[in-house]
GROMACS .gro file of C-alpha atoms in nm:
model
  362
    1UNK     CA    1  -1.742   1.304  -0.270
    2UNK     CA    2  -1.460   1.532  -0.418
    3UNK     CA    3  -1.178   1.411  -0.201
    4UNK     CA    4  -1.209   1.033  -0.359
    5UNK     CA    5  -1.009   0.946  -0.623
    6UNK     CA    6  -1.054   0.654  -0.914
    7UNK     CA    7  -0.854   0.395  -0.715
    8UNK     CA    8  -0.745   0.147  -1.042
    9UNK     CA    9  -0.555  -0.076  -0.776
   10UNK     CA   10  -0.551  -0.438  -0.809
   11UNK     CA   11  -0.595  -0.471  -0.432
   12UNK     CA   12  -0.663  -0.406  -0.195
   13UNK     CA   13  -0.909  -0.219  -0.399
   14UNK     CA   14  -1.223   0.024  -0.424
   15UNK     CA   15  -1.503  -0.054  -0.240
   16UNK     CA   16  -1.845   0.073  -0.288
   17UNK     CA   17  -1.897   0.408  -0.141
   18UNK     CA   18  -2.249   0.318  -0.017
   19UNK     CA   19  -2.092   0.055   0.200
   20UNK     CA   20  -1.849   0.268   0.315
   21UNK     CA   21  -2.072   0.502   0.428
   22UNK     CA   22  -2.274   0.223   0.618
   23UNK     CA   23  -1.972   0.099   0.804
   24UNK     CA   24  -1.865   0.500   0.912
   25UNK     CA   25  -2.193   0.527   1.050
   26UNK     CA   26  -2.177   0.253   1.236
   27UNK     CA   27  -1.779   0.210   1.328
   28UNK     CA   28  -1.860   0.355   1.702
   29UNK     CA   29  -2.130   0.231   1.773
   30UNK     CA   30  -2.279  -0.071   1.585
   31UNK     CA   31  -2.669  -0.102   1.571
   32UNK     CA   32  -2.694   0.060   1.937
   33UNK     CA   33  -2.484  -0.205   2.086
   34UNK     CA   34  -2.225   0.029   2.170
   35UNK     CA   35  -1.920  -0.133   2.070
   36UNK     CA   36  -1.769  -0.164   1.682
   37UNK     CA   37  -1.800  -0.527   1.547
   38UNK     CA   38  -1.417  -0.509   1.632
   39UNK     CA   39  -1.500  -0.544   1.936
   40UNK     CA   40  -1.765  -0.784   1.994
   41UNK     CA   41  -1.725  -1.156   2.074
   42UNK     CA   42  -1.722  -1.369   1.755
   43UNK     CA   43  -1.953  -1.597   1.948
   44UNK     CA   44  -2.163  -1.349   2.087
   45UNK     CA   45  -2.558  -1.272   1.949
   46UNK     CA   46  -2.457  -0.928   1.675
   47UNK     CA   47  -2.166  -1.132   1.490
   48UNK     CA   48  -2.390  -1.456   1.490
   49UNK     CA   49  -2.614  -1.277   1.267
   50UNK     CA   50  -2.366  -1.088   1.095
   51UNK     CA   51  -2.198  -1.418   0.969
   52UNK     CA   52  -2.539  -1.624   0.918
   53UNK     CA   53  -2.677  -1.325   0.707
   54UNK     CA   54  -2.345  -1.283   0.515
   55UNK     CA   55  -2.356  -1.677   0.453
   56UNK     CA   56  -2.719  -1.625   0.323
   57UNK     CA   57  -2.686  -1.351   0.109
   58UNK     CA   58  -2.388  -1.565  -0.076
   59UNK     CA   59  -2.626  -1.827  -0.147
   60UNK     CA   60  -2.884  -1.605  -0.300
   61UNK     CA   61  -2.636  -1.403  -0.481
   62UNK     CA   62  -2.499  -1.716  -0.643
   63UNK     CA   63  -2.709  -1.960  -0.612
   64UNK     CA   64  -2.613  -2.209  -0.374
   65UNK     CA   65  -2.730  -2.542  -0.275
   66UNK     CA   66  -2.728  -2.715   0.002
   67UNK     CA   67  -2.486  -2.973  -0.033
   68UNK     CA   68  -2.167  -2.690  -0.078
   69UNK     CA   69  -2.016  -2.561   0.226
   70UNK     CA   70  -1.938  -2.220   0.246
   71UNK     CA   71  -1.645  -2.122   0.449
   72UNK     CA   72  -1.538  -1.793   0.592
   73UNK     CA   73  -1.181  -1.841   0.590
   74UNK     CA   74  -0.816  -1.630   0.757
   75UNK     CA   75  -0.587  -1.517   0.548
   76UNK     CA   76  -0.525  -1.439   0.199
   77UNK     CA   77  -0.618  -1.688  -0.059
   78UNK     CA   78  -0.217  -1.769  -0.103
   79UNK     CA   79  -0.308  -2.041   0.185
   80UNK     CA   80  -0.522  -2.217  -0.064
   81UNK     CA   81  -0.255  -2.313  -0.243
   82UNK     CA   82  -0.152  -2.522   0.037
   83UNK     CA   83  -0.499  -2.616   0.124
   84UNK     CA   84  -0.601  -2.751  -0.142
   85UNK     CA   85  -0.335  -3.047  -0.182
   86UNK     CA   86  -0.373  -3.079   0.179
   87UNK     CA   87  -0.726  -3.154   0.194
   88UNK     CA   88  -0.807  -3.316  -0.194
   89UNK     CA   89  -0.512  -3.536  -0.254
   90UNK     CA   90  -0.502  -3.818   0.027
   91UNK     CA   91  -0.609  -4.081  -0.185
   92UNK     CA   92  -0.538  -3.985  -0.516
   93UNK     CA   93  -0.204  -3.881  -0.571
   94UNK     CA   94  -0.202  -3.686  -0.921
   95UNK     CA   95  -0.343  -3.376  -0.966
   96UNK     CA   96  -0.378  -3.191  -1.277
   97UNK     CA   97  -0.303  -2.796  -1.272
   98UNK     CA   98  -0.372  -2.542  -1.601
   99UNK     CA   99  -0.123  -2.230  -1.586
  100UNK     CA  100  -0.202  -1.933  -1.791
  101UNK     CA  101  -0.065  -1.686  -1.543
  102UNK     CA  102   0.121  -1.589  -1.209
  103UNK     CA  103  -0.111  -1.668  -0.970
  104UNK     CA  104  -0.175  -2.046  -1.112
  105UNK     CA  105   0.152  -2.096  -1.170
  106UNK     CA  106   0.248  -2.023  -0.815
  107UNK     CA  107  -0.048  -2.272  -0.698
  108UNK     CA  108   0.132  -2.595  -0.896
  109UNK     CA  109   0.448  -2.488  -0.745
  110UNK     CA  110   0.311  -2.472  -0.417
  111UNK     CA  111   0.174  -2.833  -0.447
  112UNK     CA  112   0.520  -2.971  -0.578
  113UNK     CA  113   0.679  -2.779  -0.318
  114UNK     CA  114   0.450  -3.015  -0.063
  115UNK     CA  115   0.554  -3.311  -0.214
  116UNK     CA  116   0.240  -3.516  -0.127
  117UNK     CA  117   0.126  -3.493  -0.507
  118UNK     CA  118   0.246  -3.524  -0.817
  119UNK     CA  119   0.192  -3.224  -1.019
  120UNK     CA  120   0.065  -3.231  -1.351
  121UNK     CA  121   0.070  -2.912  -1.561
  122UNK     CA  122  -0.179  -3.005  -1.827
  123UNK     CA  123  -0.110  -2.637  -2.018
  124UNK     CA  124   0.093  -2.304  -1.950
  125UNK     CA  125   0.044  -1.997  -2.169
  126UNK     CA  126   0.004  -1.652  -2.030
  127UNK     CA  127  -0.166  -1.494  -2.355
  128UNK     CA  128  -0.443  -1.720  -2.383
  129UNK     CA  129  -0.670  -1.981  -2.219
  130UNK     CA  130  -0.697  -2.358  -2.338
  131UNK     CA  131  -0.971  -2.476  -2.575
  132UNK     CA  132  -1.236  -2.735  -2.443
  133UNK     CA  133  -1.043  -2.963  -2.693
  134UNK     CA  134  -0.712  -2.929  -2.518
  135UNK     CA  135  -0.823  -2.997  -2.174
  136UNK     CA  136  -1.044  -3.275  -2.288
  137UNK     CA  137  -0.682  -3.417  -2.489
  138UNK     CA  138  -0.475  -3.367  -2.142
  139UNK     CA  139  -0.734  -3.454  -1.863
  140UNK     CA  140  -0.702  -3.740  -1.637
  141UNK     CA  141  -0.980  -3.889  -1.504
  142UNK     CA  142  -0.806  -4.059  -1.252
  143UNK     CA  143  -0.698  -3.781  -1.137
  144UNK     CA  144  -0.800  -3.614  -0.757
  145UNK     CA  145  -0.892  -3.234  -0.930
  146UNK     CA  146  -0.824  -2.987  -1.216
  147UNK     CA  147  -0.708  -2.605  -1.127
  148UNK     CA  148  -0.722  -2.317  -1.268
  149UNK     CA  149  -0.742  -1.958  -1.217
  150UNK     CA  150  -1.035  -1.813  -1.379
  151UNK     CA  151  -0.917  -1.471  -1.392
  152UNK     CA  152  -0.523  -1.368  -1.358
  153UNK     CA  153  -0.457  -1.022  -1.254
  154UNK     CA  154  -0.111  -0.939  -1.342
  155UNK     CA  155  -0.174  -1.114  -1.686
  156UNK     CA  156  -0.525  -1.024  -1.758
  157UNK     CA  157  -0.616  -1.345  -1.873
  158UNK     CA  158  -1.038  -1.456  -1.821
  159UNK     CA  159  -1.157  -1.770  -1.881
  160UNK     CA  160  -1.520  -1.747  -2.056
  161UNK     CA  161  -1.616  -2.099  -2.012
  162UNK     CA  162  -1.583  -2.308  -1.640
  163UNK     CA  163  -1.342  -2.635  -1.836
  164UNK     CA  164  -1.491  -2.960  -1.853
  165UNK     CA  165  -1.337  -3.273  -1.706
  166UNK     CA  166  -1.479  -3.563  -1.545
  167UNK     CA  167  -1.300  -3.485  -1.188
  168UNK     CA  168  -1.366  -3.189  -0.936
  169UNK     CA  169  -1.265  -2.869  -1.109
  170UNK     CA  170  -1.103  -2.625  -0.849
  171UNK     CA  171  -1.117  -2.248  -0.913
  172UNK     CA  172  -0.954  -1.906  -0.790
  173UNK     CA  173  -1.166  -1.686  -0.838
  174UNK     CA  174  -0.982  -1.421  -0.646
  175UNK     CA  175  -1.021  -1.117  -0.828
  176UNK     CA  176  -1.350  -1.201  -1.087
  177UNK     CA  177  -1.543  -1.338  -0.800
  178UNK     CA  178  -1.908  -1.208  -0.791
  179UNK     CA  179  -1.831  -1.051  -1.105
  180UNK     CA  180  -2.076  -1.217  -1.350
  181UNK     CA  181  -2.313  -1.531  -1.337
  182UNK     CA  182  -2.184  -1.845  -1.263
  183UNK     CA  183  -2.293  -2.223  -1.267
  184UNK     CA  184  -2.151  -2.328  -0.934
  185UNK     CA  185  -2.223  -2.654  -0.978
  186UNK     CA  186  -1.972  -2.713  -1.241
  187UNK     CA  187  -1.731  -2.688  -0.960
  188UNK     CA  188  -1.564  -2.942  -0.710
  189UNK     CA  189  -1.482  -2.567  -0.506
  190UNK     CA  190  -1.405  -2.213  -0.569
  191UNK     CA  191  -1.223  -1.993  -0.333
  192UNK     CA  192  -1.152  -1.600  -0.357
  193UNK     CA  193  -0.974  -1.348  -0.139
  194UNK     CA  194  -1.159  -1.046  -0.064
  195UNK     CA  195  -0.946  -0.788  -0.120
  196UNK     CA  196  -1.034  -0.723  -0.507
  197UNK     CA  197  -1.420  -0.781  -0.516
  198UNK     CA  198  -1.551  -0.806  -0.209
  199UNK     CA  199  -1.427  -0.660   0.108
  200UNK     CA  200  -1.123  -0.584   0.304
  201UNK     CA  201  -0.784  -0.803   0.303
  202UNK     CA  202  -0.768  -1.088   0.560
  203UNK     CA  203  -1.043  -1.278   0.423
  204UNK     CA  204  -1.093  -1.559   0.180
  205UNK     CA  205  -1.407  -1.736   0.090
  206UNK     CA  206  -1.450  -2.080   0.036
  207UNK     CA  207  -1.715  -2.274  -0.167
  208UNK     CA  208  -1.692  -2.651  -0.128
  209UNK     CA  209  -1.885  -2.934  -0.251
  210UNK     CA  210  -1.943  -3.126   0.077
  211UNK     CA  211  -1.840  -3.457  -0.050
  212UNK     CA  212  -1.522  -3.380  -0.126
  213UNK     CA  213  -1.464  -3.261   0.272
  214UNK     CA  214  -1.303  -3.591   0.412
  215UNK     CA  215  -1.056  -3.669   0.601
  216UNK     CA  216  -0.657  -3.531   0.566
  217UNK     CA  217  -0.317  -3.609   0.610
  218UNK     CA  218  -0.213  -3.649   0.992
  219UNK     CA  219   0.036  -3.353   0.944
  220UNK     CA  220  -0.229  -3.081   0.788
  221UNK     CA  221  -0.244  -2.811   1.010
  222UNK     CA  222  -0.627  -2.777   1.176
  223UNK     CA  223  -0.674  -2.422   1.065
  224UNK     CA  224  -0.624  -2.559   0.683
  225UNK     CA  225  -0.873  -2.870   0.726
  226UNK     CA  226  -1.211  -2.779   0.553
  227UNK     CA  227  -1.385  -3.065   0.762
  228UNK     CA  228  -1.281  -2.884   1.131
  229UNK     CA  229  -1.389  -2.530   0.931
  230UNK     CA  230  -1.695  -2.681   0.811
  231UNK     CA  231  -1.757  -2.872   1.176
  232UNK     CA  232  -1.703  -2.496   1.391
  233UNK     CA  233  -1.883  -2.311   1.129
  234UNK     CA  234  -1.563  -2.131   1.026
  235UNK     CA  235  -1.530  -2.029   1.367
  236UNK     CA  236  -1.236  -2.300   1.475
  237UNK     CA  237  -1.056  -2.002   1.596
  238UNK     CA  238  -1.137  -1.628   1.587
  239UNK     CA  239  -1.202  -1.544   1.225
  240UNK     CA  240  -1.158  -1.230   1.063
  241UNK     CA  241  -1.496  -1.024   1.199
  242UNK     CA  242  -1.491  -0.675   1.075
  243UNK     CA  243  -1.420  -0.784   0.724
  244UNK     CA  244  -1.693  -1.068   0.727
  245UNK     CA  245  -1.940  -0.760   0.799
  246UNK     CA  246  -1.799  -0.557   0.528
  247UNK     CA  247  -1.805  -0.841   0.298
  248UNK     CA  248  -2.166  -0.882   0.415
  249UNK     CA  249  -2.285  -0.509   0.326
  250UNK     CA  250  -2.086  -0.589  -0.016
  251UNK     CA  251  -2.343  -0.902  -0.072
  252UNK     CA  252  -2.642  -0.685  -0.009
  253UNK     CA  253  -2.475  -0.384  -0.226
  254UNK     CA  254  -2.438  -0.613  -0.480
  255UNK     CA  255  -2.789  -0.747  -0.446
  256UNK     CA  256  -2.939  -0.410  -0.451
  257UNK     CA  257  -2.775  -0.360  -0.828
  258UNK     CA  258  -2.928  -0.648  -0.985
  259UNK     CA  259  -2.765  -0.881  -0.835
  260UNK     CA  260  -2.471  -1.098  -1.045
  261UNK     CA  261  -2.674  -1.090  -1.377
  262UNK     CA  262  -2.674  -0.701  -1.314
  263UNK     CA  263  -2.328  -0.634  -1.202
  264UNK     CA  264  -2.176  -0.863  -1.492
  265UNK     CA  265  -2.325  -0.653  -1.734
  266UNK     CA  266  -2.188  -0.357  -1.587
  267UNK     CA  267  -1.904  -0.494  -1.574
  268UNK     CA  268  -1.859  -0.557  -1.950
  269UNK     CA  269  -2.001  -0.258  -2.024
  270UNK     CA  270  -1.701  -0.068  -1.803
  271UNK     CA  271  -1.446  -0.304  -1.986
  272UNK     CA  272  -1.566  -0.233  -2.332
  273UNK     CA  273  -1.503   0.118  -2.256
  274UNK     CA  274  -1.102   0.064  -2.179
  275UNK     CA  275  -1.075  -0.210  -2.490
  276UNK     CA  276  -1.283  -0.005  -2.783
  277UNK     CA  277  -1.047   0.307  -2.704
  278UNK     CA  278  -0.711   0.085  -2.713
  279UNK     CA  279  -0.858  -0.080  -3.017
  280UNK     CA  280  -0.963   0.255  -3.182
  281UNK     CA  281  -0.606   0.456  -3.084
  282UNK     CA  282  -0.428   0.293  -3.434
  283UNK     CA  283  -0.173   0.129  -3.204
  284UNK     CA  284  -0.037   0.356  -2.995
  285UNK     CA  285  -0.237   0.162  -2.686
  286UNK     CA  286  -0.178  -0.238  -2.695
  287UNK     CA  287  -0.334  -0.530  -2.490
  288UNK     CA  288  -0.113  -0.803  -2.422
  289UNK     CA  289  -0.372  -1.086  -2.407
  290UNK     CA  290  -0.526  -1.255  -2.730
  291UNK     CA  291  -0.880  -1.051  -2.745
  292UNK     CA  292  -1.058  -1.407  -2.690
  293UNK     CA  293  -0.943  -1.453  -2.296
  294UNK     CA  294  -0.897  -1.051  -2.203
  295UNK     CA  295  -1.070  -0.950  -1.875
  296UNK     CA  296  -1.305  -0.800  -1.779
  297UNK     CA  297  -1.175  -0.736  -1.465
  298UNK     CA  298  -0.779  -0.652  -1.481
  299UNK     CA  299  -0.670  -0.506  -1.821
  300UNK     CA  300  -0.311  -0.467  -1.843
  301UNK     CA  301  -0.185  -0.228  -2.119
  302UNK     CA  302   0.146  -0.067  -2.295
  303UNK     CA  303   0.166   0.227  -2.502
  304UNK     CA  304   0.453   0.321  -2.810
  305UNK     CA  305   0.647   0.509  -2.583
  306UNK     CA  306   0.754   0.251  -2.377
  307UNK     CA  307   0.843   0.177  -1.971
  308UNK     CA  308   1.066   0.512  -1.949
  309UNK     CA  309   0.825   0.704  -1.994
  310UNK     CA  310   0.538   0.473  -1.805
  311UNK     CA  311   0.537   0.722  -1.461
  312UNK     CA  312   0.470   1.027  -1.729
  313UNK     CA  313   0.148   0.911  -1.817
  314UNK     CA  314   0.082   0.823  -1.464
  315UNK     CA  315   0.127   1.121  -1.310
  316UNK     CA  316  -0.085   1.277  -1.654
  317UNK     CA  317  -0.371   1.043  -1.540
  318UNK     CA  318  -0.353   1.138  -1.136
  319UNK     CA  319  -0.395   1.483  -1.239
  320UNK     CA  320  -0.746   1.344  -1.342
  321UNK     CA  321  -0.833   1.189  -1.006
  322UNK     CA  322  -0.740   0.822  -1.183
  323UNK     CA  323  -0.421   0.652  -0.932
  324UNK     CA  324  -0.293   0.340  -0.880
  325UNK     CA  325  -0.249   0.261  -1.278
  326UNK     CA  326   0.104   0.103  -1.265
  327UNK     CA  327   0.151  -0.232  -1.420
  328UNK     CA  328   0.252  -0.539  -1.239
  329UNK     CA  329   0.595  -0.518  -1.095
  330UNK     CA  330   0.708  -0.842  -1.294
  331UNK     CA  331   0.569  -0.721  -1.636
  332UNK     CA  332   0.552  -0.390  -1.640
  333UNK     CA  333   0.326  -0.113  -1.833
  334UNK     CA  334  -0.008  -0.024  -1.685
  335UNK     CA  335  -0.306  -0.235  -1.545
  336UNK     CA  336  -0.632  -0.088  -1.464
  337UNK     CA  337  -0.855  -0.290  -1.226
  338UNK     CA  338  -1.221  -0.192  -1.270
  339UNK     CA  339  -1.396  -0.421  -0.984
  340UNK     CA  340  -1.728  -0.436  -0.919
  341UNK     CA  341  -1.669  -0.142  -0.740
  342UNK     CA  342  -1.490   0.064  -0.957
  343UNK     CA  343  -1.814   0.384  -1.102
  344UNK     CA  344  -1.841   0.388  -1.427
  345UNK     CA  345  -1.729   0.725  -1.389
  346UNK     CA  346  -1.400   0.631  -1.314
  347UNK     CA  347  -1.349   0.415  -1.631
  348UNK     CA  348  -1.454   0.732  -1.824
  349UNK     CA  349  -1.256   0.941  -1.653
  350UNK     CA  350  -0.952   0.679  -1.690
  351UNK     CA  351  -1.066   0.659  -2.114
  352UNK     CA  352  -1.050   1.058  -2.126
  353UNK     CA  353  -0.729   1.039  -2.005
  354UNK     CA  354  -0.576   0.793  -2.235
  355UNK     CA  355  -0.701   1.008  -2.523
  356UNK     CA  356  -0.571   1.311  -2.407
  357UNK     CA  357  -0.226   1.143  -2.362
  358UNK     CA  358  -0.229   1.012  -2.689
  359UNK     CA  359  -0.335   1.335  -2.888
  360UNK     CA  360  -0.049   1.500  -2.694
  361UNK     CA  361   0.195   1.242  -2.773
  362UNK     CA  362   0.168   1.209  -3.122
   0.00000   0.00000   0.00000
């Protein structure tokens, strides 16, 4: 389509076209039921199997056993951050958090802020990712979990390797989920928002290994237990409908490209693009993080001219169809987010551009 741009946004972000196109065709009138999923009971017979298919195709897509729960949960994954203390940290007071980023630093203040824990920051770097040996130095294993965030977005910092420890490892995988292959039983629980990879905003997804679903403090709020999630099959109150079916057609979308062994190698192949024409521009395009950790999803960038001149090359790159390119608010410079979603004619369009900035800026 002509009209659509390259939308680089870190989210709410692109979504595949082909689902898109699914949902128009079916926004007045779902299936012959005559009514939009909007507007349909979240107990009645369509969203049942909306849910229940959505939950399936998860499984497959990751690989799934039995004993994890998956949970279909309100709200951005910001609530997490609460959650997770809440519901892991009953009996065993310390908890052990890795920064390397915004987003994880944000979840250890969160937990001090709670003061039900105490709060162990085991590393904090926003350039790079700890080695095995580091964790293995600082771990606890007395400890109730170790966090991290696999992938930080205003950063663009990637773990390549889920860290060892000998207690539940916890990860938000908000904006690299279904990005690549992963091992999910390496994990106590991953969570993700849906707004980068996988849907609309409103929607979080949580993967939990059932035995750590127990009991809570008295005070934690009923909408934040896993265990009452888990017992109404995420259906405690009204959940978030029309983004649990989009998230659904992403699953099968996803599915239909090879699934995560196919999309992860797309994915690479998109990100190689952006890094081999920063790497080959003799320094006028720079990558803040160390080339071991970069993402593959959100790859922040600076160029020589510096953050005066940042909305000139903007508006140079919306002239060709590529938007939404600004940097973090907090650091600056320009990010491009190239999500599962994101054609990989938009990452060449986005690479042309660069180039042609640079030959007429030098």
């Amino acid at each position: 389509m002509s009209d659509r741009v390259f939308n680089f946004s870190a989210g709410p972000a692109v979504l595949p076209l082909e689902v898109l196109k699914e949902a128009q065709s079916n926004f007045l009138n779902h299936q012959g039921t005559g009514a939009n999923i909007m507007e349909q009971s979240h107990r009645g017979p369509v969203f049942d199997k909306i849910i229940q298919e959505a939950e399936a195709d998860l499984r497959t897509l990751i690989g799934i056993p039995d004993d994890y729960a998956v949970l279909f949960v309100s709200g951005g994954a910001s609530f997490q951050f609460s959650a997770i203390p809440l519901n892991l940290c009953k009996d065993n007071k310390k908890v052990q958090y890795i920064q390397t980023g915004t987003w994880s630093k944000t979840a250890a203040e969160e937990a001090k802020r709670l003061g039900i824990c105490d709060v162990d920051v085991i590393f904090n770097d926003t350039k790079r990712v700890p080695t095995a040996e580091e964790i293995k130095a600082k771990v606890d294993p007395e400890a109730a979990y170790l966090y991290y965030c696999d992938n930080e977005t205003i950063q663009g910092v990637e773990f390549q390797e889920v860290p060892e420890a000998p207690i539940p490892v916890i990860a938000d995988m908000s904006s690299n989920f279904l990005s690549r292959p992963i091992d999910i039983k390496k994990y106590g629980m991953v969570y993700a928002c849906a707004q980068k990879n996988f849907g609309p905003a409103g929607l979080t997804v949580v993967v939990i290994r059932k035995d750590l679903i127990k009991e809570t403090f008295p005070f934690c709020p009923n909408l934040l237990r896993y265990s009452v999630l888990e017992a109404n099959r995420s259906m405690k109150n009204t959940p978030p409908t029309y983004a649990i079916y989009i998230a659904g057609l992403v699953f099968k979308w996803i599915m239909s490209k090879g699934g995560l062994p196919g999309i992860g190698e797309l994915n690479r192949t998109k990100a190689m693009m952006i890094y081999d024409t920063i790497a080959q521009s003799n320094g006028f395009w720079n990558v803040p993080a160390e080339e071991t950790c970069r993402s593959m999803m959100n790859i922040p960038f600076t160029n020589t001219l510096g953050q005066d001149r940042a909305k000139e090359f903007m508006a140079f790159a919306k002239e060709r169809n590529c938007v939404t390119l600004a940097g973090h608010r907090s650091i600056g410079g320009f990010r491009a987010s190239i999500y599962n979603s994101m054609p990989v004619e938009g990452v060449e369009a986005l690479v042309q551009a660069m180039k042609d900035y640079q030959q007429a800026n030098q």
